[in-house]
Amino acid sequence: MATRIEFSQHGGPEVLKAVTFTPAAPDELEVQVENKAIGINYIDTYIRSGLYPPPALPAGLGTEAAGVVTKVGSGVTHLKPGDRVVYAQSALGAYSSVHNVPADKAVVLPDVISFEQAAACFLKGLTVFYLLRKTYEIKPDEMFLFHAAAGGVGLIACQWAKALGARLIGTVGSAEKAQRAKQAGAWQTINYREESVPERVRELTGGKKVRVVYDSVGKETWESSLDCLQRRGLMVSFGNASGPVTGVNLGILNQKGSLYVTRPSLNGYLTNRAELEEASNELFSLIASGVIKVEVAEGQKFALEDAARAHKTLESRSTQGSSLLIP
């Protein structure tokens, strides 16, 4: 028997329940993974709440974890039982002690990277890869704005930007989070609770503003993010922590300088095995070399059965960095 988290209706964290089940054998192109650490991502809260509803209810939750392969499907040749792996973009259900995963979504985990490190950074690291390397290629010395710089994605972005020699300006909600972002590699931080973000960006850039803004906050920061952009700058909206951006008047892009906007996702950038391997290899090399450090605060590790409490903590916006479920 195994344990997984399910929900039968949309709502708050309280809809998440732990149930026991007997794992099915993996299909031809699947592997069965005994999860050792499970990544919690903000998109999981969107699925639970119904913003991004699953195909049917009841449904599992989570798409990212690290563990050990226990069984392989008959058509799988690149993985074998006993392999240490990490996966993301799986079918919903990673909030589980055992999960069957499409084999092409799992990659072998280098021995120097722990299960907890991998589960804490894989999806977030792949996200930073496509944002900084593909959606808009950040150049050395380039100044750019990244919202929620002390969050799970943000802290990896701070470190990656520093590795690229770029100057990340990160928004944060407290002095403690500002310190955390600076330690990770942010060039400057802006406390959005105390300062005007557009005004501070203009000050830091000598009035030039920035070529690109990365915004995972959504509704609350949409217009202020546009005000931070240079003429023909790019707004990268990749999350909705404060609610989705709706009812957009495209004319505002003209008024604020012929701006561009994109709403990317991981599934639009890592569409095949080669793209996944390119991204994961670059991420793993940065972690193995110590350029990107992945640490999980002790108070942000939760037992699998405590998934509801983990979501409540995440949505309070009081966390820093990544959070994990440990089966």
Tab-separated table of C-alpha atoms in Angstrom:
chain	number	residue	atom	x	y	z
A	1	MET	CA	0.000	0.000	0.000
A	2	ALA	CA	1.012	3.584	-0.628
A	3	THR	CA	-0.255	7.035	0.411
A	4	ARG	CA	-1.218	9.957	-1.771
A	5	ILE	CA	-2.955	13.320	-1.442
A	6	GLU	CA	-6.271	13.808	-3.263
A	7	PHE	CA	-9.034	16.387	-3.447
A	8	SER	CA	-12.673	15.790	-4.459
A	9	GLN	CA	-13.748	19.429	-4.718
A	10	HIS	CA	-12.075	22.745	-5.364
A	11	GLY	CA	-11.407	25.058	-2.468
A	12	GLY	CA	-8.880	25.980	0.193
A	13	PRO	CA	-6.130	23.801	1.645
A	14	GLU	CA	-8.691	21.930	3.745
A	15	VAL	CA	-9.922	19.991	0.669
A	16	LEU	CA	-6.636	18.040	0.541
A	17	LYS	CA	-6.934	14.558	2.065
A	18	ALA	CA	-4.479	11.661	2.505
A	19	VAL	CA	-5.706	8.309	1.151
A	20	THR	CA	-4.124	4.877	0.824
A	21	PHE	CA	-4.007	2.991	-2.476
A	22	THR	CA	-2.365	0.074	-4.240
A	23	PRO	CA	-0.021	1.372	-6.978
A	24	ALA	CA	-0.734	0.055	-10.480
A	25	ALA	CA	2.110	-1.362	-12.563
A	26	PRO	CA	3.737	1.248	-14.824
A	27	ASP	CA	2.572	1.400	-18.433
A	28	GLU	CA	4.909	0.583	-21.323
A	29	LEU	CA	6.567	4.006	-21.375
A	30	GLU	CA	6.354	4.768	-17.649
A	31	VAL	CA	8.561	4.219	-14.626
A	32	GLN	CA	7.402	3.729	-11.060
A	33	VAL	CA	9.203	5.982	-8.596
A	34	GLU	CA	9.354	5.663	-4.827
A	35	ASN	CA	9.369	9.337	-3.918
A	36	LYS	CA	11.878	10.512	-1.324
A	37	ALA	CA	11.094	14.250	-1.525
A	38	ILE	CA	8.241	16.073	-3.264
A	39	GLY	CA	8.343	19.645	-4.557
A	40	ILE	CA	5.547	22.052	-3.639
A	41	ASN	CA	4.899	24.698	-6.280
A	42	TYR	CA	2.536	27.641	-6.360
A	43	ILE	CA	0.794	26.236	-9.425
A	44	ASP	CA	-0.393	23.370	-7.192
A	45	THR	CA	-2.574	25.878	-5.337
A	46	TYR	CA	-4.104	27.049	-8.631
A	47	ILE	CA	-5.076	23.478	-9.499
A	48	ARG	CA	-6.503	22.834	-6.028
A	49	SER	CA	-8.523	26.085	-6.051
A	50	GLY	CA	-9.953	25.504	-9.543
A	51	LEU	CA	-8.108	28.319	-11.322
A	52	TYR	CA	-6.444	25.571	-13.403
A	53	PRO	CA	-8.944	22.717	-12.949
A	54	PRO	CA	-7.823	19.105	-13.522
A	55	PRO	CA	-9.643	16.973	-16.131
A	56	ALA	CA	-11.734	15.205	-13.485
A	57	LEU	CA	-12.323	14.903	-9.739
A	58	PRO	CA	-11.213	13.380	-7.469
A	59	ALA	CA	-7.681	14.258	-8.529
A	60	GLY	CA	-4.154	13.923	-7.265
A	61	LEU	CA	-1.843	16.887	-7.012
A	62	GLY	CA	1.768	17.771	-7.735
A	63	THR	CA	4.017	17.165	-10.731
A	64	GLU	CA	7.532	17.192	-9.227
A	65	ALA	CA	9.500	14.829	-7.002
A	66	ALA	CA	12.778	12.970	-6.626
A	67	GLY	CA	13.229	9.349	-5.686
A	68	VAL	CA	14.289	5.868	-6.743
A	69	VAL	CA	12.979	3.918	-9.733
A	70	THR	CA	11.382	0.679	-8.524
A	71	LYS	CA	9.806	-0.627	-11.761
A	72	VAL	CA	10.073	0.227	-15.470
A	73	GLY	CA	7.658	-0.264	-18.334
A	74	SER	CA	8.511	-2.706	-21.107
A	75	GLY	CA	9.376	0.075	-23.564
A	76	VAL	CA	11.729	2.017	-21.283
A	77	THR	CA	15.432	1.660	-22.116
A	78	HIS	CA	17.186	4.691	-20.576
A	79	LEU	CA	16.186	4.023	-16.956
A	80	LYS	CA	16.350	0.950	-14.716
A	81	PRO	CA	15.293	-0.045	-11.188
A	82	GLY	CA	17.580	1.524	-8.613
A	83	ASP	CA	18.251	4.700	-10.616
A	84	ARG	CA	18.069	7.962	-8.666
A	85	VAL	CA	15.804	10.290	-10.637
A	86	VAL	CA	14.037	13.617	-10.487
A	87	TYR	CA	11.001	14.526	-12.547
A	88	ALA	CA	8.672	17.407	-13.241
A	89	GLN	CA	5.822	17.954	-15.716
A	90	SER	CA	4.431	14.534	-14.756
A	91	ALA	CA	0.751	13.666	-14.645
A	92	LEU	CA	-0.866	14.991	-11.479
A	93	GLY	CA	-0.167	12.793	-8.486
A	94	ALA	CA	3.392	13.487	-7.339
A	95	TYR	CA	2.032	14.208	-3.834
A	96	SER	CA	2.385	10.485	-3.214
A	97	SER	CA	4.770	7.959	-1.714
A	98	VAL	CA	4.773	6.100	-5.060
A	99	HIS	CA	4.043	7.610	-8.472
A	100	ASN	CA	4.029	6.310	-12.050
A	101	VAL	CA	5.768	8.831	-14.288
A	102	PRO	CA	6.242	9.128	-18.076
A	103	ALA	CA	9.816	7.942	-18.548
A	104	ASP	CA	10.639	10.859	-20.857
A	105	LYS	CA	9.903	13.305	-17.985
A	106	ALA	CA	12.401	11.709	-15.584
A	107	VAL	CA	16.146	12.354	-15.649
A	108	VAL	CA	18.948	10.612	-13.793
A	109	LEU	CA	20.026	12.603	-10.764
A	110	PRO	CA	23.789	13.074	-10.218
A	111	ASP	CA	24.983	11.520	-6.957
A	112	VAL	CA	26.264	14.887	-5.713
A	113	ILE	CA	22.696	16.276	-5.637
A	114	SER	CA	20.412	15.046	-2.835
A	115	PHE	CA	16.764	14.080	-3.276
A	116	GLU	CA	15.704	17.087	-1.209
A	117	GLN	CA	17.842	19.486	-3.250
A	118	ALA	CA	16.462	18.050	-6.476
A	119	ALA	CA	12.799	18.190	-5.449
A	120	ALA	CA	13.286	21.704	-4.098
A	121	CYS	CA	14.771	23.097	-7.286
A	122	PHE	CA	14.001	21.041	-10.390
A	123	LEU	CA	10.765	22.633	-11.612
A	124	LYS	CA	11.813	26.035	-10.292
A	125	GLY	CA	15.276	25.691	-11.826
A	126	LEU	CA	13.864	24.651	-15.190
A	127	THR	CA	11.561	27.679	-14.970
A	128	VAL	CA	14.492	30.027	-14.370
A	129	PHE	CA	16.341	28.373	-17.255
A	130	TYR	CA	13.621	29.119	-19.792
A	131	LEU	CA	12.957	32.604	-18.385
A	132	LEU	CA	16.553	33.872	-18.349
A	133	ARG	CA	17.954	31.807	-21.219
A	134	LYS	CA	15.080	31.408	-23.693
A	135	THR	CA	12.125	33.782	-23.171
A	136	TYR	CA	14.584	36.675	-23.042
A	137	GLU	CA	18.313	35.998	-23.005
A	138	ILE	CA	19.804	37.969	-20.132
A	139	LYS	CA	23.189	39.467	-20.966
A	140	PRO	CA	26.156	40.258	-18.690
A	141	ASP	CA	25.744	43.610	-16.881
A	142	GLU	CA	22.087	43.815	-17.915
A	143	MET	CA	19.707	45.244	-15.314
A	144	PHE	CA	16.279	43.638	-15.064
A	145	LEU	CA	13.376	43.375	-12.614
A	146	PHE	CA	12.324	40.086	-11.012
A	147	HIS	CA	9.318	40.020	-8.692
A	148	ALA	CA	9.196	37.819	-5.564
A	149	ALA	CA	12.967	37.542	-5.465
A	150	ALA	CA	12.979	35.685	-2.131
A	151	GLY	CA	10.563	32.994	-3.310
A	152	GLY	CA	11.505	29.544	-4.564
A	153	VAL	CA	11.917	30.617	-8.193
A	154	GLY	CA	13.269	34.022	-7.214
A	155	LEU	CA	16.189	32.778	-5.123
A	156	ILE	CA	17.337	30.518	-7.948
A	157	ALA	CA	16.947	33.439	-10.377
A	158	CYS	CA	19.120	35.630	-8.112
A	159	GLN	CA	21.898	33.048	-8.151
A	160	TRP	CA	21.601	32.349	-11.875
A	161	ALA	CA	21.640	36.046	-12.714
A	162	LYS	CA	24.803	36.507	-10.665
A	163	ALA	CA	26.395	33.588	-12.527
A	164	LEU	CA	25.530	35.333	-15.802
A	165	GLY	CA	27.104	38.571	-14.567
A	166	ALA	CA	23.730	40.334	-14.743
A	167	ARG	CA	22.175	42.771	-12.276
A	168	LEU	CA	18.881	41.485	-10.925
A	169	ILE	CA	16.636	44.006	-9.177
A	170	GLY	CA	14.354	41.951	-6.952
A	171	THR	CA	11.092	42.934	-5.287
A	172	VAL	CA	10.531	41.643	-1.742
A	173	GLY	CA	8.016	42.162	1.062
A	174	SER	CA	10.275	42.534	4.084
A	175	ALA	CA	13.788	43.469	5.203
A	176	GLU	CA	14.436	39.811	6.009
A	177	LYS	CA	13.495	38.759	2.480
A	178	ALA	CA	15.632	41.569	1.053
A	179	GLN	CA	18.621	40.215	2.939
A	180	ARG	CA	17.921	36.684	1.700
A	181	ALA	CA	17.694	37.845	-1.926
A	182	LYS	CA	20.885	39.902	-1.633
A	183	GLN	CA	22.738	36.920	-0.156
A	184	ALA	CA	21.573	34.838	-3.109
A	185	GLY	CA	22.930	37.319	-5.633
A	186	ALA	CA	20.373	40.065	-6.213
A	187	TRP	CA	22.098	43.294	-7.224
A	188	GLN	CA	19.465	45.484	-5.551
A	189	THR	CA	16.133	44.873	-3.821
A	190	ILE	CA	12.941	46.918	-3.570
A	191	ASN	CA	10.546	46.487	-0.650
A	192	TYR	CA	7.202	46.860	-2.406
A	193	ARG	CA	5.444	47.463	0.930
A	194	GLU	CA	7.488	50.620	1.569
A	195	GLU	CA	8.642	51.883	-1.844
A	196	SER	CA	7.188	52.628	-5.267
A	197	VAL	CA	8.651	49.922	-7.498
A	198	PRO	CA	8.568	51.984	-10.744
A	199	GLU	CA	10.145	55.013	-9.039
A	200	ARG	CA	12.893	52.927	-7.478
A	201	VAL	CA	13.600	51.171	-10.796
A	202	ARG	CA	14.005	54.548	-12.482
A	203	GLU	CA	16.421	55.630	-9.739
A	204	LEU	CA	18.507	52.464	-9.975
A	205	THR	CA	18.729	52.645	-13.764
A	206	GLY	CA	19.422	56.365	-14.023
A	207	GLY	CA	16.009	56.941	-15.553
A	208	LYS	CA	16.439	54.344	-18.297
A	209	LYS	CA	14.180	51.660	-16.740
A	210	VAL	CA	14.650	47.997	-17.789
A	211	ARG	CA	14.301	45.947	-20.960
A	212	VAL	CA	12.502	43.061	-19.274
A	213	VAL	CA	10.356	42.412	-16.198
A	214	TYR	CA	9.644	38.913	-14.867
A	215	ASP	CA	6.368	38.904	-12.944
A	216	SER	CA	4.876	35.896	-11.126
A	217	VAL	CA	2.656	37.991	-8.853
A	218	GLY	CA	-0.018	38.859	-11.417
A	219	LYS	CA	-2.967	41.121	-10.713
A	220	GLU	CA	-1.376	43.352	-8.043
A	221	THR	CA	1.776	44.150	-10.020
A	222	TRP	CA	0.574	44.157	-13.634
A	223	GLU	CA	0.435	47.915	-14.266
A	224	SER	CA	3.384	48.840	-12.074
A	225	SER	CA	5.472	46.264	-13.921
A	226	LEU	CA	4.616	47.916	-17.234
A	227	ASP	CA	5.750	51.232	-15.772
A	228	CYS	CA	9.221	49.775	-15.167
A	229	LEU	CA	9.805	48.969	-18.840
A	230	GLN	CA	11.753	50.853	-21.461
A	231	ARG	CA	10.189	51.636	-24.815
A	232	ARG	CA	9.523	48.315	-26.626
A	233	GLY	CA	10.396	46.405	-23.455
A	234	LEU	CA	9.136	42.930	-22.638
A	235	MET	CA	6.756	42.032	-19.815
A	236	VAL	CA	7.056	38.333	-18.899
A	237	SER	CA	3.978	37.356	-16.889
A	238	PHE	CA	4.542	33.803	-15.634
A	239	GLY	CA	2.381	33.484	-12.516
A	240	ASN	CA	-0.680	34.655	-10.592
A	241	ALA	CA	0.243	34.684	-6.889
A	242	SER	CA	-2.071	37.663	-6.271
A	243	GLY	CA	-4.707	36.558	-8.773
A	244	PRO	CA	-4.834	36.350	-12.582
A	245	VAL	CA	-4.437	39.337	-14.880
A	246	THR	CA	-7.777	39.727	-16.669
A	247	GLY	CA	-9.582	42.300	-18.799
A	248	VAL	CA	-6.363	43.617	-20.303
A	249	ASN	CA	-6.707	46.721	-22.454
A	250	LEU	CA	-4.098	46.192	-25.179
A	251	GLY	CA	-4.053	49.932	-25.795
A	252	ILE	CA	-2.120	50.385	-22.563
A	253	LEU	CA	0.858	48.635	-24.181
A	254	ASN	CA	0.875	51.351	-26.831
A	255	GLN	CA	0.473	54.141	-24.294
A	256	LYS	CA	3.384	52.932	-22.191
A	257	GLY	CA	5.836	52.601	-25.077
A	258	SER	CA	4.862	49.967	-27.661
A	259	LEU	CA	5.515	47.232	-25.112
A	260	TYR	CA	5.559	43.481	-25.620
A	261	VAL	CA	3.907	40.952	-23.291
A	262	THR	CA	4.306	37.181	-23.135
A	263	ARG	CA	2.633	34.581	-20.923
A	264	PRO	CA	5.039	31.620	-21.114
A	265	SER	CA	5.034	28.256	-19.387
A	266	LEU	CA	7.459	25.398	-18.989
A	267	ASN	CA	5.361	23.216	-21.283
A	268	GLY	CA	5.894	25.708	-24.094
A	269	TYR	CA	9.683	25.576	-23.808
A	270	LEU	CA	10.576	22.008	-22.779
A	271	THR	CA	8.607	20.033	-25.329
A	272	ASN	CA	10.916	17.079	-25.997
A	273	ARG	CA	13.696	15.013	-24.447
A	274	ALA	CA	16.496	17.073	-25.986
A	275	GLU	CA	15.132	20.331	-24.573
A	276	LEU	CA	14.654	18.751	-21.132
A	277	GLU	CA	18.208	17.423	-21.112
A	278	GLU	CA	19.671	20.772	-22.209
A	279	ALA	CA	17.870	22.548	-19.369
A	280	SER	CA	18.518	19.925	-16.683
A	281	ASN	CA	22.203	19.569	-17.596
A	282	GLU	CA	22.759	23.304	-17.263
A	283	LEU	CA	20.871	23.379	-13.952
A	284	PHE	CA	22.697	20.342	-12.539
A	285	SER	CA	26.096	21.724	-13.502
A	286	LEU	CA	25.388	24.991	-11.672
A	287	ILE	CA	24.253	23.098	-8.559
A	288	ALA	CA	27.160	20.620	-8.652
A	289	SER	CA	29.672	23.462	-8.959
A	290	GLY	CA	28.131	25.334	-6.033
A	291	VAL	CA	27.069	28.312	-8.129
A	292	ILE	CA	23.441	27.597	-7.228
A	293	LYS	CA	22.888	26.530	-3.624
A	294	VAL	CA	19.618	24.848	-2.748
A	295	GLU	CA	18.585	24.871	0.893
A	296	VAL	CA	15.186	24.212	2.433
A	297	ALA	CA	14.332	25.864	5.743
A	298	GLU	CA	13.494	23.274	8.395
A	299	GLY	CA	10.085	24.839	8.946
A	300	GLN	CA	9.284	24.357	5.255
A	301	LYS	CA	9.574	20.553	5.243
A	302	PHE	CA	6.225	18.881	5.831
A	303	ALA	CA	5.109	15.283	6.192
A	304	LEU	CA	3.134	14.106	3.155
A	305	GLU	CA	-0.021	13.919	5.291
A	306	ASP	CA	0.466	17.605	6.197
A	307	ALA	CA	-0.057	18.827	2.619
A	308	ALA	CA	-2.971	21.053	3.687
A	309	ARG	CA	-0.804	22.821	6.265
A	310	ALA	CA	1.969	23.165	3.672
A	311	HIS	CA	-0.423	24.893	1.251
A	312	LYS	CA	-1.734	27.192	3.974
A	313	THR	CA	1.820	28.213	4.818
A	314	LEU	CA	2.722	28.752	1.151
A	315	GLU	CA	-0.334	30.906	0.457
A	316	SER	CA	0.415	33.086	3.486
A	317	ARG	CA	3.422	34.330	1.463
A	318	SER	CA	5.555	33.900	4.586
A	319	THR	CA	7.888	31.275	3.112
A	320	GLN	CA	11.344	31.883	1.701
A	321	GLY	CA	12.703	29.628	-0.989
A	322	SER	CA	11.306	26.147	-1.572
A	323	SER	CA	9.019	23.920	0.479
A	324	LEU	CA	8.896	20.116	0.455
A	325	LEU	CA	6.664	17.191	1.333
A	326	ILE	CA	8.565	14.211	2.743
A	327	PRO	CA	6.809	10.819	2.486
